[in-house]
Amino acid sequence: MLVEGSTAEVAAATGYSPQQVRNLEALGVIPPAPRTPSGYRQFSAVHVRDLVAYRDLALAVGPVVARRAMRDLRALAVEDATALVGSLHAGLGAEREQALAARAALVAVSAEACTEAPPVAADSMTITELSDALGVRASTLRFWEREGLLAPERIATPAGAARRYPVSAVREARIVVALRAAGYRVPEVRSAIGAVRELGDTARSLTTLDARLATIAQRVLALMRAGAVLAEMVSAPRPPQPRPARPTSGSRRSAGSG
C-alpha cells in the first residue's frame, strides 16, 4: 500500500481521479493532507485507507450519508460514533425487513388469489361486496382501515360518503386477509402493506423483490468491508475539546449589573 504520495499517486492507488481526491478532501471525507514547502499535497496510507473505505460506504448507504458519516466519525465522541455506525447497519436491516415483508405479502396473496373471487366488473367494490368476496365482516374492514392497512376511496352519495375499493385496494385487502390468516400481527401486516405501496407496481414481481434483496446483501457486505476502517477511525485519539472559559470576577460583576 502507498505510504506517502502525491495527489496523482493516491488517485492511481485508489481508482479515483485526482480531482475527485481533491474534492473528497475538501468535503471532509479524508483528513486534510499536509503540504510540502512548495505547496503540493502529501497524502499518506491513512488517506488511501479512508478513500477505499468511503467507496464501500457510499455503495452501502449512498454518497450523501457516507460523506457525512466519514466527517462525523472523526469528530464525535466514541459512544456517539459507535451509535452512528450502528444506525447504518440498522438502516440496511430495516430495508431488508421491508423487502422481505413485501415478498411475504406477494407470496401470500398469490396463493389466496386462486381461491378468492375477483373484483366486480366495474373494477371497484363496495364494502359489502368486498366483505362478501373475502369472507370477512364489514366491521373488520373498517378496523383495518383505521389501522392503516386499507385505504378505500370515498364517494358522495345521497346518504353521505360511501367507501369504494378500487382494484389496488382490493388487492391490498387480499394481502391483509392472507397475512392475517397466516398469523401475522397487525404491525407486521402494516409493514408489508407499506412496503407494497412504496414499491408500487414493481412490487408485483417477486423477481424484482429478489433482486432488491440481493442488492441489499451486497450493500451489507460493502458496509462490512468498510467496518474495519470505521472502527479504526472511531478508535483513533480525539483532539482535545476546548474547555469553556471561566468567567472572571469582573465579568461576573458586569453580568450581574446588567
PDB file of C-alpha atoms in Angstrom:
ATOM      1  CA  MET A   1       0.000   0.000   0.000  1.00  0.00           C
ATOM      2  CA  LEU A   2       1.088   3.550  -0.695  1.00  0.00           C
ATOM      3  CA  VAL A   3       2.854   5.016   2.341  1.00  0.00           C
ATOM      4  CA  GLU A   4       3.222   8.572   1.116  1.00  0.00           C
ATOM      5  CA  GLY A   5       2.475  10.169  -2.197  1.00  0.00           C
ATOM      6  CA  SER A   6       1.111  12.961  -4.330  1.00  0.00           C
ATOM      7  CA  THR A   7      -2.472  13.510  -5.431  1.00  0.00           C
ATOM      8  CA  ALA A   8      -1.807  11.666  -8.684  1.00  0.00           C
ATOM      9  CA  GLU A   9      -0.255   8.705  -6.852  1.00  0.00           C
ATOM     10  CA  VAL A  10      -3.168   8.441  -4.436  1.00  0.00           C
ATOM     11  CA  ALA A  11      -5.589   8.635  -7.346  1.00  0.00           C
ATOM     12  CA  ALA A  12      -3.758   5.779  -9.091  1.00  0.00           C
ATOM     13  CA  ALA A  13      -3.771   3.700  -5.887  1.00  0.00           C
ATOM     14  CA  THR A  14      -7.500   4.140  -5.229  1.00  0.00           C
ATOM     15  CA  GLY A  15      -9.106   4.417  -8.657  1.00  0.00           C
ATOM     16  CA  TYR A  16     -10.349   7.963  -8.144  1.00  0.00           C
ATOM     17  CA  SER A  17      -9.367  10.831 -10.404  1.00  0.00           C
ATOM     18  CA  PRO A  18      -7.022  13.475  -8.972  1.00  0.00           C
ATOM     19  CA  GLN A  19      -9.901  15.954  -8.943  1.00  0.00           C
ATOM     20  CA  GLN A  20     -12.109  13.508  -7.042  1.00  0.00           C
ATOM     21  CA  VAL A  21      -9.360  13.087  -4.442  1.00  0.00           C
ATOM     22  CA  ARG A  22      -9.171  16.852  -4.018  1.00  0.00           C
ATOM     23  CA  ASN A  23     -12.961  17.116  -3.836  1.00  0.00           C
ATOM     24  CA  LEU A  24     -13.240  14.388  -1.209  1.00  0.00           C
ATOM     25  CA  GLU A  25     -10.556  16.100   0.862  1.00  0.00           C
ATOM     26  CA  ALA A  26     -12.475  19.382   0.635  1.00  0.00           C
ATOM     27  CA  LEU A  27     -15.686  17.594   1.699  1.00  0.00           C
ATOM     28  CA  GLY A  28     -14.000  16.141   4.779  1.00  0.00           C
ATOM     29  CA  VAL A  29     -14.208  12.518   3.635  1.00  0.00           C
ATOM     30  CA  ILE A  30     -10.469  12.253   4.260  1.00  0.00           C
ATOM     31  CA  PRO A  31      -8.377  14.352   6.648  1.00  0.00           C
ATOM     32  CA  PRO A  32      -6.641  17.455   5.267  1.00  0.00           C
ATOM     33  CA  ALA A  33      -3.382  16.490   3.594  1.00  0.00           C
ATOM     34  CA  PRO A  34      -0.259  18.319   4.743  1.00  0.00           C
ATOM     35  CA  ARG A  35       1.514  20.401   2.144  1.00  0.00           C
ATOM     36  CA  THR A  36       5.115  20.284   1.023  1.00  0.00           C
ATOM     37  CA  PRO A  37       7.163  23.514   1.198  1.00  0.00           C
ATOM     38  CA  SER A  38       6.299  24.043  -2.456  1.00  0.00           C
ATOM     39  CA  GLY A  39       2.565  23.749  -1.719  1.00  0.00           C
ATOM     40  CA  TYR A  40       1.825  20.244  -3.031  1.00  0.00           C
ATOM     41  CA  ARG A  41      -0.415  17.881  -1.092  1.00  0.00           C
ATOM     42  CA  GLN A  42       1.333  14.960   0.551  1.00  0.00           C
ATOM     43  CA  PHE A  43      -1.012  12.060   1.216  1.00  0.00           C
ATOM     44  CA  SER A  44      -0.427   9.038   3.452  1.00  0.00           C
ATOM     45  CA  ALA A  45      -1.592   5.448   3.787  1.00  0.00           C
ATOM     46  CA  VAL A  46      -4.418   6.693   6.027  1.00  0.00           C
ATOM     47  CA  HIS A  47      -5.806   8.767   3.175  1.00  0.00           C
ATOM     48  CA  VAL A  48      -5.709   5.763   0.855  1.00  0.00           C
ATOM     49  CA  ARG A  49      -7.372   3.619   3.519  1.00  0.00           C
ATOM     50  CA  ASP A  50     -10.170   6.145   4.042  1.00  0.00           C
ATOM     51  CA  LEU A  51     -10.782   6.640   0.319  1.00  0.00           C
ATOM     52  CA  VAL A  52     -11.169   2.900  -0.206  1.00  0.00           C
ATOM     53  CA  ALA A  53     -13.496   2.664   2.806  1.00  0.00           C
ATOM     54  CA  TYR A  54     -15.551   5.591   1.517  1.00  0.00           C
ATOM     55  CA  ARG A  55     -16.175   3.790  -1.770  1.00  0.00           C
ATOM     56  CA  ASP A  56     -17.657   0.820   0.081  1.00  0.00           C
ATOM     57  CA  LEU A  57     -19.576   3.057   2.472  1.00  0.00           C
ATOM     58  CA  ALA A  58     -21.072   5.052  -0.415  1.00  0.00           C
ATOM     59  CA  LEU A  59     -22.174   1.798  -2.049  1.00  0.00           C
ATOM     60  CA  ALA A  60     -23.754   0.666   1.213  1.00  0.00           C
ATOM     61  CA  VAL A  61     -25.637   3.790   2.312  1.00  0.00           C
ATOM     62  CA  GLY A  62     -25.335   6.307  -0.515  1.00  0.00           C
ATOM     63  CA  PRO A  63     -22.732   9.040  -1.063  1.00  0.00           C
ATOM     64  CA  VAL A  64     -24.512  11.790   0.894  1.00  0.00           C
ATOM     65  CA  VAL A  65     -24.852   9.702   4.066  1.00  0.00           C
ATOM     66  CA  ALA A  66     -21.357   8.267   3.563  1.00  0.00           C
ATOM     67  CA  ARG A  67     -19.748  11.704   3.308  1.00  0.00           C
ATOM     68  CA  ARG A  68     -21.492  12.899   6.460  1.00  0.00           C
ATOM     69  CA  ALA A  69     -20.546   9.725   8.330  1.00  0.00           C
ATOM     70  CA  MET A  70     -16.866   9.960   7.379  1.00  0.00           C
ATOM     71  CA  ARG A  71     -16.755  13.543   8.652  1.00  0.00           C
ATOM     72  CA  ASP A  72     -18.704  12.884  11.843  1.00  0.00           C
ATOM     73  CA  LEU A  73     -16.834   9.744  12.880  1.00  0.00           C
ATOM     74  CA  ARG A  74     -13.650  11.777  13.346  1.00  0.00           C
ATOM     75  CA  ALA A  75     -15.328  14.418  15.495  1.00  0.00           C
ATOM     76  CA  LEU A  76     -17.940  12.613  17.579  1.00  0.00           C
ATOM     77  CA  ALA A  77     -17.332  11.151  20.995  1.00  0.00           C
ATOM     78  CA  VAL A  78     -16.697   7.404  20.864  1.00  0.00           C
ATOM     79  CA  GLU A  79     -20.151   6.457  22.172  1.00  0.00           C
ATOM     80  CA  ASP A  80     -21.840   8.715  19.608  1.00  0.00           C
ATOM     81  CA  ALA A  81     -19.609   7.473  16.802  1.00  0.00           C
ATOM     82  CA  THR A  82     -20.364   3.836  17.561  1.00  0.00           C
ATOM     83  CA  ALA A  83     -24.077   4.667  17.674  1.00  0.00           C
ATOM     84  CA  LEU A  84     -23.751   6.260  14.232  1.00  0.00           C
ATOM     85  CA  VAL A  85     -22.159   3.122  12.779  1.00  0.00           C
ATOM     86  CA  GLY A  86     -24.882   1.038  14.403  1.00  0.00           C
ATOM     87  CA  SER A  87     -27.548   3.184  12.788  1.00  0.00           C
ATOM     88  CA  LEU A  88     -26.056   2.499   9.341  1.00  0.00           C
ATOM     89  CA  HIS A  89     -26.368  -1.246   9.916  1.00  0.00           C
ATOM     90  CA  ALA A  90     -29.868  -0.796  11.330  1.00  0.00           C
ATOM     91  CA  GLY A  91     -30.964   1.181   8.276  1.00  0.00           C
ATOM     92  CA  LEU A  92     -29.902  -1.598   5.919  1.00  0.00           C
ATOM     93  CA  GLY A  93     -31.575  -4.139   8.176  1.00  0.00           C
ATOM     94  CA  ALA A  94     -34.818  -2.179   8.026  1.00  0.00           C
ATOM     95  CA  GLU A  95     -34.648  -2.070   4.216  1.00  0.00           C
ATOM     96  CA  ARG A  96     -34.186  -5.834   4.128  1.00  0.00           C
ATOM     97  CA  GLU A  97     -37.083  -6.435   6.514  1.00  0.00           C
ATOM     98  CA  GLN A  98     -39.325  -4.230   4.394  1.00  0.00           C
ATOM     99  CA  ALA A  99     -38.419  -6.100   1.216  1.00  0.00           C
ATOM    100  CA  LEU A 100     -38.997  -9.424   2.969  1.00  0.00           C
ATOM    101  CA  ALA A 101     -42.382  -8.205   4.205  1.00  0.00           C
ATOM    102  CA  ALA A 102     -43.384  -7.192   0.697  1.00  0.00           C
ATOM    103  CA  ARG A 103     -42.251 -10.542  -0.653  1.00  0.00           C
ATOM    104  CA  ALA A 104     -44.213 -12.412   2.003  1.00  0.00           C
ATOM    105  CA  ALA A 105     -47.265 -10.352   1.111  1.00  0.00           C
ATOM    106  CA  LEU A 106     -46.973 -11.175  -2.577  1.00  0.00           C
ATOM    107  CA  VAL A 107     -46.463 -14.878  -1.929  1.00  0.00           C
ATOM    108  CA  ALA A 108     -49.471 -14.895   0.361  1.00  0.00           C
ATOM    109  CA  VAL A 109     -51.775 -13.040  -1.991  1.00  0.00           C
ATOM    110  CA  SER A 110     -50.644 -15.161  -4.948  1.00  0.00           C
ATOM    111  CA  ALA A 111     -51.639 -18.272  -3.025  1.00  0.00           C
ATOM    112  CA  GLU A 112     -55.038 -16.981  -1.955  1.00  0.00           C
ATOM    113  CA  ALA A 113     -55.858 -15.328  -5.298  1.00  0.00           C
ATOM    114  CA  CYS A 114     -56.535 -18.749  -6.759  1.00  0.00           C
ATOM    115  CA  THR A 115     -59.473 -19.257  -4.401  1.00  0.00           C
ATOM    116  CA  GLU A 116     -60.889 -15.766  -3.823  1.00  0.00           C
ATOM    117  CA  ALA A 117     -63.453 -14.079  -6.040  1.00  0.00           C
ATOM    118  CA  PRO A 118     -62.073 -11.489  -8.489  1.00  0.00           C
ATOM    119  CA  PRO A 119     -63.108  -7.825  -8.400  1.00  0.00           C
ATOM    120  CA  VAL A 120     -66.500  -6.894  -9.829  1.00  0.00           C
ATOM    121  CA  ALA A 121     -66.827  -5.857 -13.432  1.00  0.00           C
ATOM    122  CA  ALA A 122     -66.802  -2.156 -12.530  1.00  0.00           C
ATOM    123  CA  ASP A 123     -63.250  -2.615 -11.207  1.00  0.00           C
ATOM    124  CA  SER A 124     -64.209  -1.480  -7.725  1.00  0.00           C
ATOM    125  CA  MET A 125     -66.195  -2.862  -4.813  1.00  0.00           C
ATOM    126  CA  THR A 126     -68.395  -1.547  -2.084  1.00  0.00           C
ATOM    127  CA  ILE A 127     -67.564  -2.520   1.460  1.00  0.00           C
ATOM    128  CA  THR A 128     -70.369  -5.104   1.349  1.00  0.00           C
ATOM    129  CA  GLU A 129     -69.124  -6.627  -1.897  1.00  0.00           C
ATOM    130  CA  LEU A 130     -65.554  -6.794  -0.631  1.00  0.00           C
ATOM    131  CA  SER A 131     -66.707  -8.222   2.677  1.00  0.00           C
ATOM    132  CA  ASP A 132     -68.589 -10.972   0.883  1.00  0.00           C
ATOM    133  CA  ALA A 133     -65.722 -11.677  -1.541  1.00  0.00           C
ATOM    134  CA  LEU A 134     -63.141 -12.033   1.223  1.00  0.00           C
ATOM    135  CA  GLY A 135     -65.356 -13.702   3.782  1.00  0.00           C
ATOM    136  CA  VAL A 136     -64.735 -11.104   6.489  1.00  0.00           C
ATOM    137  CA  ARG A 137     -67.086  -8.726   8.250  1.00  0.00           C
ATOM    138  CA  ALA A 138     -67.529  -5.130   7.123  1.00  0.00           C
ATOM    139  CA  SER A 139     -66.576  -4.055  10.640  1.00  0.00           C
ATOM    140  CA  THR A 140     -63.253  -5.871  10.201  1.00  0.00           C
ATOM    141  CA  LEU A 141     -62.571  -3.931   7.004  1.00  0.00           C
ATOM    142  CA  ARG A 142     -63.323  -0.687   8.824  1.00  0.00           C
ATOM    143  CA  PHE A 143     -60.951  -1.697  11.636  1.00  0.00           C
ATOM    144  CA  TRP A 144     -58.211  -2.459   9.137  1.00  0.00           C
ATOM    145  CA  GLU A 145     -58.799   0.935   7.578  1.00  0.00           C
ATOM    146  CA  ARG A 146     -58.353   2.641  10.969  1.00  0.00           C
ATOM    147  CA  GLU A 147     -55.126   0.683  11.432  1.00  0.00           C
ATOM    148  CA  GLY A 148     -53.778   1.942   8.099  1.00  0.00           C
ATOM    149  CA  LEU A 149     -53.993  -1.439   6.383  1.00  0.00           C
ATOM    150  CA  LEU A 150     -56.619  -0.378   3.837  1.00  0.00           C
ATOM    151  CA  ALA A 151     -57.178   2.899   2.033  1.00  0.00           C
ATOM    152  CA  PRO A 152     -60.583   2.914   0.302  1.00  0.00           C
ATOM    153  CA  GLU A 153     -61.853   5.841  -1.713  1.00  0.00           C
ATOM    154  CA  ARG A 154     -64.792   7.906  -0.510  1.00  0.00           C
ATOM    155  CA  ILE A 155     -67.588   8.853  -2.922  1.00  0.00           C
ATOM    156  CA  ALA A 156     -70.516  11.147  -2.294  1.00  0.00           C
ATOM    157  CA  THR A 157     -73.970   9.576  -2.146  1.00  0.00           C
ATOM    158  CA  PRO A 158     -77.392  10.992  -1.211  1.00  0.00           C
ATOM    159  CA  ALA A 159     -76.930   9.348   2.188  1.00  0.00           C
ATOM    160  CA  GLY A 160     -73.389  10.721   2.653  1.00  0.00           C
ATOM    161  CA  ALA A 161     -69.890   9.449   1.854  1.00  0.00           C
ATOM    162  CA  ALA A 162     -69.533   5.763   0.982  1.00  0.00           C
ATOM    163  CA  ARG A 163     -66.442   3.589   0.730  1.00  0.00           C
ATOM    164  CA  ARG A 164     -65.364   2.229  -2.635  1.00  0.00           C
ATOM    165  CA  TYR A 165     -62.464  -0.169  -3.054  1.00  0.00           C
ATOM    166  CA  PRO A 166     -60.626   0.128  -6.392  1.00  0.00           C
ATOM    167  CA  VAL A 167     -58.569  -2.760  -7.726  1.00  0.00           C
ATOM    168  CA  SER A 168     -55.457  -1.638  -5.828  1.00  0.00           C
ATOM    169  CA  ALA A 169     -57.380  -1.508  -2.539  1.00  0.00           C
ATOM    170  CA  VAL A 170     -58.958  -4.898  -3.221  1.00  0.00           C
ATOM    171  CA  ARG A 171     -55.509  -6.326  -3.811  1.00  0.00           C
ATOM    172  CA  GLU A 172     -54.258  -4.838  -0.551  1.00  0.00           C
ATOM    173  CA  ALA A 173     -57.285  -6.268   1.239  1.00  0.00           C
ATOM    174  CA  ARG A 174     -56.426  -9.732  -0.096  1.00  0.00           C
ATOM    175  CA  ILE A 175     -52.871  -9.326   1.145  1.00  0.00           C
ATOM    176  CA  VAL A 176     -54.185  -8.379   4.580  1.00  0.00           C
ATOM    177  CA  VAL A 177     -56.540 -11.374   4.690  1.00  0.00           C
ATOM    178  CA  ALA A 178     -53.798 -13.762   3.608  1.00  0.00           C
ATOM    179  CA  LEU A 179     -51.223 -12.442   6.062  1.00  0.00           C
ATOM    180  CA  ARG A 180     -53.674 -12.359   8.961  1.00  0.00           C
ATOM    181  CA  ALA A 181     -54.700 -15.923   8.188  1.00  0.00           C
ATOM    182  CA  ALA A 182     -51.012 -16.871   8.199  1.00  0.00           C
ATOM    183  CA  GLY A 183     -50.644 -15.484  11.718  1.00  0.00           C
ATOM    184  CA  TYR A 184     -49.087 -12.091  11.016  1.00  0.00           C
ATOM    185  CA  ARG A 185     -49.888  -9.405  13.578  1.00  0.00           C
ATOM    186  CA  VAL A 186     -51.335  -6.025  12.641  1.00  0.00           C
ATOM    187  CA  PRO A 187     -47.995  -4.141  12.894  1.00  0.00           C
ATOM    188  CA  GLU A 188     -46.337  -6.753  10.688  1.00  0.00           C
ATOM    189  CA  VAL A 189     -49.142  -6.542   8.146  1.00  0.00           C
ATOM    190  CA  ARG A 190     -48.886  -2.756   8.210  1.00  0.00           C
ATOM    191  CA  SER A 191     -45.194  -3.038   7.388  1.00  0.00           C
ATOM    192  CA  ALA A 192     -45.922  -5.373   4.485  1.00  0.00           C
ATOM    193  CA  ILE A 193     -48.640  -3.111   3.087  1.00  0.00           C
ATOM    194  CA  GLY A 194     -46.349  -0.104   3.450  1.00  0.00           C
ATOM    195  CA  ALA A 195     -43.642  -1.924   1.524  1.00  0.00           C
ATOM    196  CA  VAL A 196     -46.033  -2.855  -1.269  1.00  0.00           C
ATOM    197  CA  ARG A 197     -47.280   0.734  -1.508  1.00  0.00           C
ATOM    198  CA  GLU A 198     -43.781   2.161  -1.533  1.00  0.00           C
ATOM    199  CA  LEU A 199     -42.568  -0.199  -4.224  1.00  0.00           C
ATOM    200  CA  GLY A 200     -45.641   0.474  -6.360  1.00  0.00           C
ATOM    201  CA  ASP A 201     -46.093  -1.610  -9.483  1.00  0.00           C
ATOM    202  CA  THR A 202     -42.659  -3.195  -9.121  1.00  0.00           C
ATOM    203  CA  ALA A 203     -43.958  -4.968  -6.031  1.00  0.00           C
ATOM    204  CA  ARG A 204     -45.978  -7.228  -8.326  1.00  0.00           C
ATOM    205  CA  SER A 205     -42.808  -9.015  -9.313  1.00  0.00           C
ATOM    206  CA  LEU A 206     -41.177 -11.496  -6.965  1.00  0.00           C
ATOM    207  CA  THR A 207     -38.179 -11.367  -9.293  1.00  0.00           C
ATOM    208  CA  THR A 208     -37.856  -7.640  -8.661  1.00  0.00           C
ATOM    209  CA  LEU A 209     -38.013  -8.132  -4.906  1.00  0.00           C
ATOM    210  CA  ASP A 210     -35.478 -10.964  -5.040  1.00  0.00           C
ATOM    211  CA  ALA A 211     -33.146  -8.678  -6.999  1.00  0.00           C
ATOM    212  CA  ARG A 212     -33.660  -5.980  -4.382  1.00  0.00           C
ATOM    213  CA  LEU A 213     -32.795  -8.398  -1.599  1.00  0.00           C
ATOM    214  CA  ALA A 214     -29.649  -9.450  -3.473  1.00  0.00           C
ATOM    215  CA  THR A 215     -28.653  -5.800  -3.863  1.00  0.00           C
ATOM    216  CA  ILE A 216     -29.199  -5.161  -0.160  1.00  0.00           C
ATOM    217  CA  ALA A 217     -26.994  -8.164   0.610  1.00  0.00           C
ATOM    218  CA  GLN A 218     -24.199  -6.672  -1.495  1.00  0.00           C
ATOM    219  CA  ARG A 219     -24.611  -3.335   0.281  1.00  0.00           C
ATOM    220  CA  VAL A 220     -24.367  -5.088   3.648  1.00  0.00           C
ATOM    221  CA  LEU A 221     -21.147  -6.749   2.502  1.00  0.00           C
ATOM    222  CA  ALA A 222     -19.795  -3.355   1.430  1.00  0.00           C
ATOM    223  CA  LEU A 223     -20.618  -1.925   4.851  1.00  0.00           C
ATOM    224  CA  MET A 224     -18.861  -4.877   6.480  1.00  0.00           C
ATOM    225  CA  ARG A 225     -15.760  -4.238   4.346  1.00  0.00           C
ATOM    226  CA  ALA A 226     -15.744  -0.596   5.397  1.00  0.00           C
ATOM    227  CA  GLY A 227     -16.373  -1.588   9.002  1.00  0.00           C
ATOM    228  CA  ALA A 228     -12.752  -2.284   9.940  1.00  0.00           C
ATOM    229  CA  VAL A 229     -11.711   1.176   8.802  1.00  0.00           C
ATOM    230  CA  LEU A 230     -14.663   2.808  10.524  1.00  0.00           C
ATOM    231  CA  ALA A 231     -13.631   1.061  13.747  1.00  0.00           C
ATOM    232  CA  GLU A 232     -10.083   2.410  13.375  1.00  0.00           C
ATOM    233  CA  MET A 233     -11.457   5.915  12.798  1.00  0.00           C
ATOM    234  CA  VAL A 234     -13.657   5.695  15.887  1.00  0.00           C
ATOM    235  CA  SER A 235     -10.790   4.307  17.986  1.00  0.00           C
ATOM    236  CA  ALA A 236      -8.319   6.992  16.920  1.00  0.00           C
ATOM    237  CA  PRO A 237      -7.419   9.581  19.588  1.00  0.00           C
ATOM    238  CA  ARG A 238      -9.768  12.548  19.568  1.00  0.00           C
ATOM    239  CA  PRO A 239      -8.393  16.085  19.559  1.00  0.00           C
ATOM    240  CA  PRO A 240      -8.802  17.674  22.991  1.00  0.00           C
ATOM    241  CA  GLN A 241     -12.018  19.619  23.320  1.00  0.00           C
ATOM    242  CA  PRO A 242     -11.543  23.224  24.478  1.00  0.00           C
ATOM    243  CA  ARG A 243     -12.866  23.912  27.935  1.00  0.00           C
ATOM    244  CA  PRO A 244     -15.366  26.729  28.329  1.00  0.00           C
ATOM    245  CA  ALA A 245     -13.705  29.836  29.700  1.00  0.00           C
ATOM    246  CA  ARG A 246     -14.382  30.506  33.346  1.00  0.00           C
ATOM    247  CA  PRO A 247     -15.853  33.962  33.934  1.00  0.00           C
ATOM    248  CA  THR A 248     -13.616  36.403  35.779  1.00  0.00           C
ATOM    249  CA  SER A 249     -14.773  38.289  38.832  1.00  0.00           C
ATOM    250  CA  GLY A 250     -15.058  41.384  36.688  1.00  0.00           C
ATOM    251  CA  SER A 251     -17.236  39.657  34.137  1.00  0.00           C
ATOM    252  CA  ARG A 252     -19.446  38.274  36.912  1.00  0.00           C
ATOM    253  CA  ARG A 253     -19.927  41.761  38.322  1.00  0.00           C
ATOM    254  CA  SER A 254     -20.618  43.077  34.824  1.00  0.00           C
ATOM    255  CA  ALA A 255     -23.176  40.330  34.172  1.00  0.00           C
ATOM    256  CA  GLY A 256     -24.854  40.981  37.495  1.00  0.00           C
ATOM    257  CA  SER A 257     -25.011  44.730  36.941  1.00  0.00           C
ATOM    258  CA  GLY A 258     -26.771  44.365  33.593  1.00  0.00           C
TER     259      GLY A 258
END
